[in-house]
Amino acid sequence: MPEVDPVVQQVVARHGGDPSHLLQILIEVQEVFGYLPAPSLTAVARELAVPRSRVEGVAGFYSFLYPAPIGRYRILFSDNITDQMLGSRALLEALCRKLWVEPGKPSEDGLVSIDTTSCTGLCDQGPAVLVNGRAITRLDYRRVNEIAELVRKAVPLDRWPAAFFQIEDNVRRRDALLGPTFQPGSALAAALKLGPAGWLEQMRLSGLRGRGGAGFTTHVKWKSCRDAAGPDKVVVCNADEGEPGTFKDRVLLASHAERVFEGMALAAYATGARTGLVYLRGEYRFLLEPLRALLDRMRGDGLLGRSILGEKGFDFDIDIHLGAGAYVCGEETALLESLEGKRGTPRIRPPFPVTRGYLGRPTVVNNVETLAKTTLISLGGGAAFAATGTAQSTGTKLLSISGDCALPGIYEYPFGVTIERVLEDCGAGDAQLVQVGGASGVTIAGYEFQRRIAFEDVPTAGAFMVFDSGRDPFDIARNFVHFFAHESCGFCTPCRVGTALLKGYMDKLALGRGAKVDLADIEWVDRLLRNASHCGLGSSAANPVVDTLIKFRPSYERRLKSLEFEPAFDLDAALADARRITGRDDPAAHLDGGRGR
Amino acid sequence: MDKPKLRVATTSLAGCFGCHMSLLDIDEHLFELVGRVAFDRSPLTDIKHCGPCDIGLIEGGVCNSENVHVLREFRRNCKTLVAVGACAITGGLPAQRNHLDLGACLQQVYRFRDDIEDAAVPDDPELPLLLDKVYPVHEVVRIDYFIPGCPPSGEAIWKFLGDLIAGRTPRLGHALLRFD
């Protein structure tokens, strides 16, 4: 292993000794050592002149940072319900058996560790794993055998078969955004002709709303940022696509990144921002180099940098920050904290980012798809954009479709499309339930399939997971509850404790030890989560349970053992140790009709 | 004036009787209390088994089989069952043993101490067996209300009982709600 101090000094120097780059520094230090040895944390703290506790706090927050030694090959199985439905759990067990390791524990020789991770955004080509941050798709037993062999022979990842790492776009339906070819620079040139005010007016006419889920009107956000006090404004692209079942941003960044980056420049032109930041989720690490290369090309073409397209005073450039496996960082204020190199704990709003965002500067945070859409508005005009979709949801929406359907992938539809129509197009003939909007979204039962994808009816950030009649709605909800318990940032008690309680109840039911009163308690915890949580993660964590309890209640009730209370554990078994120690087996040494009674 | 008295039962499971001491700490309110309730099974009455009651107060967690029997007797007989104090709610101090192996614990106490003759873990059937862990009461039976504190103050218990007796949903204000 290389010496700690020179490595740390080099990495810190590369980031100009800026403590707001702490997360990026830790990610890069870890790339050298495979994990974050304690001396490296001390060295980072010393070099940045920040308390060691702060460094450790960050290192301990993110799933993809490892303060303790971990396998030289870190294999993480995506644990979304869609991966599980494709057999990921059995494949994980098979790989563990082949390599003689237990899930979550590095092998004794430090060669390999195998564990699960939250959805990696490859639901349309799962089951997926990340090996040292690189995504492998379409796992099957053959591939598992090959991986086991490669790991055993310690073959460097670069020499693994390229087919493993092949990631498809799987675009199945193209509309306004994915259809036409895009001439780089054309959208910016069109906006420059209008001037900043004229451009913002087109944005107003378009009625574009945020595609990240919340649906806030984009031009209002931009205008607030433009009008906010402070000279050094920021445009942030939220590419922390962590919602289970969503992967449209991956496809946009893989094949339409010119539009996304140009959208950021368009936002900068409207707001007067000079700094652009992309927050790319750690799971999409494989996109980093191609995106950096594209940024270089755009600089060369005069689309980024000083005096963009010759426009004096229009200076804007973009940097990319990596996330490290924290779903909560998709929440915009947690994302800003993370960009500043801190733990991803959501802030209290107001103040909103448009007035006090990244490092206290006025900041626009937009979703990848939102930014890509702005190029359409610039090219075709706001009114033309607003001509498709519905009254309050203009334009088109990308859906990430996965689960029980013949043709999973990306579908672009005008807003207002019915769920029925989507199911027909993706070849889902036997759907009994659709989870729209991911784990935090809405559970749609069969009798609602005529409902429409739009902010007025079923809003979504894009996830569309299909479940056929062979699936158990309880299992689906339980998977999401586990997800939220894992991803709760731990900052506020209602969410930290509430998600853990909910997980406990769902596990108890899964064991067949549930009682009627547990359902009442679940509903009580749901209300508590909704009303008392600090951010959207906690308040939406109960959604899948609330919805399935209403729409698929028998799936819960059939798991109940009794209408009375039952302990979650076997009381007679709990006496077993004492029976063994004392050698007793008389009736009083048993509970609940154990032997001897 | 002539309202029938509510029946109240109390017990201490794996507790220290501190919560019962706190109940006695309501001082002159005790007169008011006995004017409105009658005590069934309780350390105060020495009645050995619980009959039908309105309110049951449970102090302490569940550490052995006898605790399970007593707790279930209370649940069967009490319309409203209240977990009183830290041990009932979380297992409390006795739950410190949850991190240790039960066998190692008993061996240490009954076998490996010096000055013990015929050292052996007692196996008399009269003795209730220990559970592998100390459990909070709500993990064994349904509990209706919780009064946190170690112990809850007499004032908190009095406010809580006052509400309960009057038919109000018990509500401890911020000042009375404490966890130490």
Coordinates of N, CA and C in Angstrom, one line a residue, chain A residues 78 83 86 91 120-131 134-140 143-144 146-147 161-170 250 286:
Chain A
S78 N -27.5 -4.8 -6.6 CA -28.6 -3.9 -6.5 C -29.8 -4.6 -5.9
D83 N -34.8 -6.0 -9.2 CA -33.6 -6.9 -9.2 C -34.0 -8.2 -8.5
L86 N -35.9 -10.5 -10.5 CA -35.1 -11.1 -11.6 C -34.1 -12.2 -10.9
L91 N -28.8 -15.2 -6.8 CA -27.5 -15.1 -7.4 C -26.4 -14.6 -6.4
T120 N -29.5 0.5 -8.3 CA -28.4 1.2 -9.0 C -28.9 1.8 -10.3
G121 N -30.2 1.8 -10.6 CA -30.7 2.5 -11.8 C -30.4 1.6 -13.1
L122 N -30.4 0.3 -12.9 CA -30.3 -0.5 -14.1 C -31.4 -1.6 -14.1
C123 N -32.6 -1.1 -13.7 CA -33.7 -2.0 -13.5 C -34.2 -2.7 -14.8
D124 N -33.9 -2.0 -16.0 CA -34.4 -2.6 -17.2 C -33.4 -3.6 -17.8
Q125 N -32.3 -3.8 -17.1 CA -31.3 -4.8 -17.6 C -30.6 -5.5 -16.4
G126 N -31.4 -5.7 -15.3 CA -30.9 -6.3 -14.2 C -30.9 -7.8 -14.3
P127 N -30.6 -8.6 -13.3 CA -30.1 -8.0 -12.0 C -28.7 -7.4 -12.2
A128 N -28.4 -6.3 -11.5 CA -27.2 -5.6 -11.7 C -26.3 -5.6 -10.4
V129 N -25.0 -5.6 -10.6 CA -24.1 -5.4 -9.5 C -23.1 -4.3 -9.8
L130 N -22.6 -3.8 -8.8 CA -21.5 -2.8 -8.9 C -20.2 -3.6 -8.4
V131 N -19.2 -3.6 -9.2 CA -17.9 -4.2 -8.8 C -16.9 -3.0 -8.7
R134 N -18.1 -0.2 -10.7 CA -18.4 -0.3 -12.1 C -19.6 -1.3 -12.2
A135 N -20.6 -0.9 -13.1 CA -21.8 -1.6 -13.2 C -21.7 -2.8 -14.1
I136 N -22.2 -3.9 -13.7 CA -22.3 -5.1 -14.5 C -23.8 -5.4 -14.6
T137 N -24.3 -5.7 -15.8 CA -25.8 -5.8 -16.0 C -26.1 -7.3 -16.3
R138 N -27.4 -7.6 -16.4 CA -27.9 -8.9 -16.8 C -27.2 -10.1 -16.2
L139 N -27.1 -10.0 -14.9 CA -26.5 -11.1 -14.2 C -27.3 -12.4 -14.3
D140 N -26.6 -13.5 -14.6 CA -27.2 -14.8 -14.5 C -26.2 -15.8 -13.9
R143 N -22.8 -15.9 -15.6 CA -22.0 -14.7 -15.3 C -21.4 -14.7 -13.9
V144 N -22.2 -15.2 -12.9 CA -21.8 -15.3 -11.6 C -20.6 -16.2 -11.5
E146 N -18.5 -16.8 -13.9 CA -17.3 -16.1 -14.5 C -16.7 -15.1 -13.5
I147 N -17.6 -14.4 -12.9 CA -17.1 -13.4 -11.9 C -16.3 -14.0 -10.8
P161 N -14.2 -9.2 -19.2 CA -14.9 -9.1 -20.5 C -15.7 -7.8 -20.6
A162 N -15.5 -7.1 -21.7 CA -16.2 -5.8 -21.9 C -17.7 -6.0 -21.9
A163 N -18.2 -7.2 -22.4 CA -19.6 -7.4 -22.4 C -20.3 -7.3 -21.1
F164 N -19.6 -7.6 -20.0 CA -20.1 -7.4 -18.7 C -20.6 -6.0 -18.4
F165 N -19.8 -5.1 -18.9 CA -20.1 -3.7 -18.5 C -20.9 -2.9 -19.6
Q166 N -21.5 -3.7 -20.5 CA -22.3 -3.1 -21.5 C -23.6 -2.6 -21.0
I167 N -23.9 -1.4 -21.1 CA -25.2 -0.8 -20.6 C -26.0 -0.3 -21.8
E168 N -27.2 -0.8 -21.9 CA -28.0 -0.4 -23.0 C -28.9 0.8 -22.7
D169 N -29.2 1.7 -23.6 CA -30.2 2.7 -23.4 C -31.6 2.2 -23.4
N170 N -31.9 1.2 -24.2 CA -33.2 0.7 -24.3 C -34.3 1.7 -24.4
R250 N -29.9 8.4 -16.3 CA -28.7 7.7 -16.7 C -28.6 7.7 -18.3
F286 N -19.4 5.4 -13.8 CA -18.9 5.0 -15.1 C -19.2 6.1 -16.1

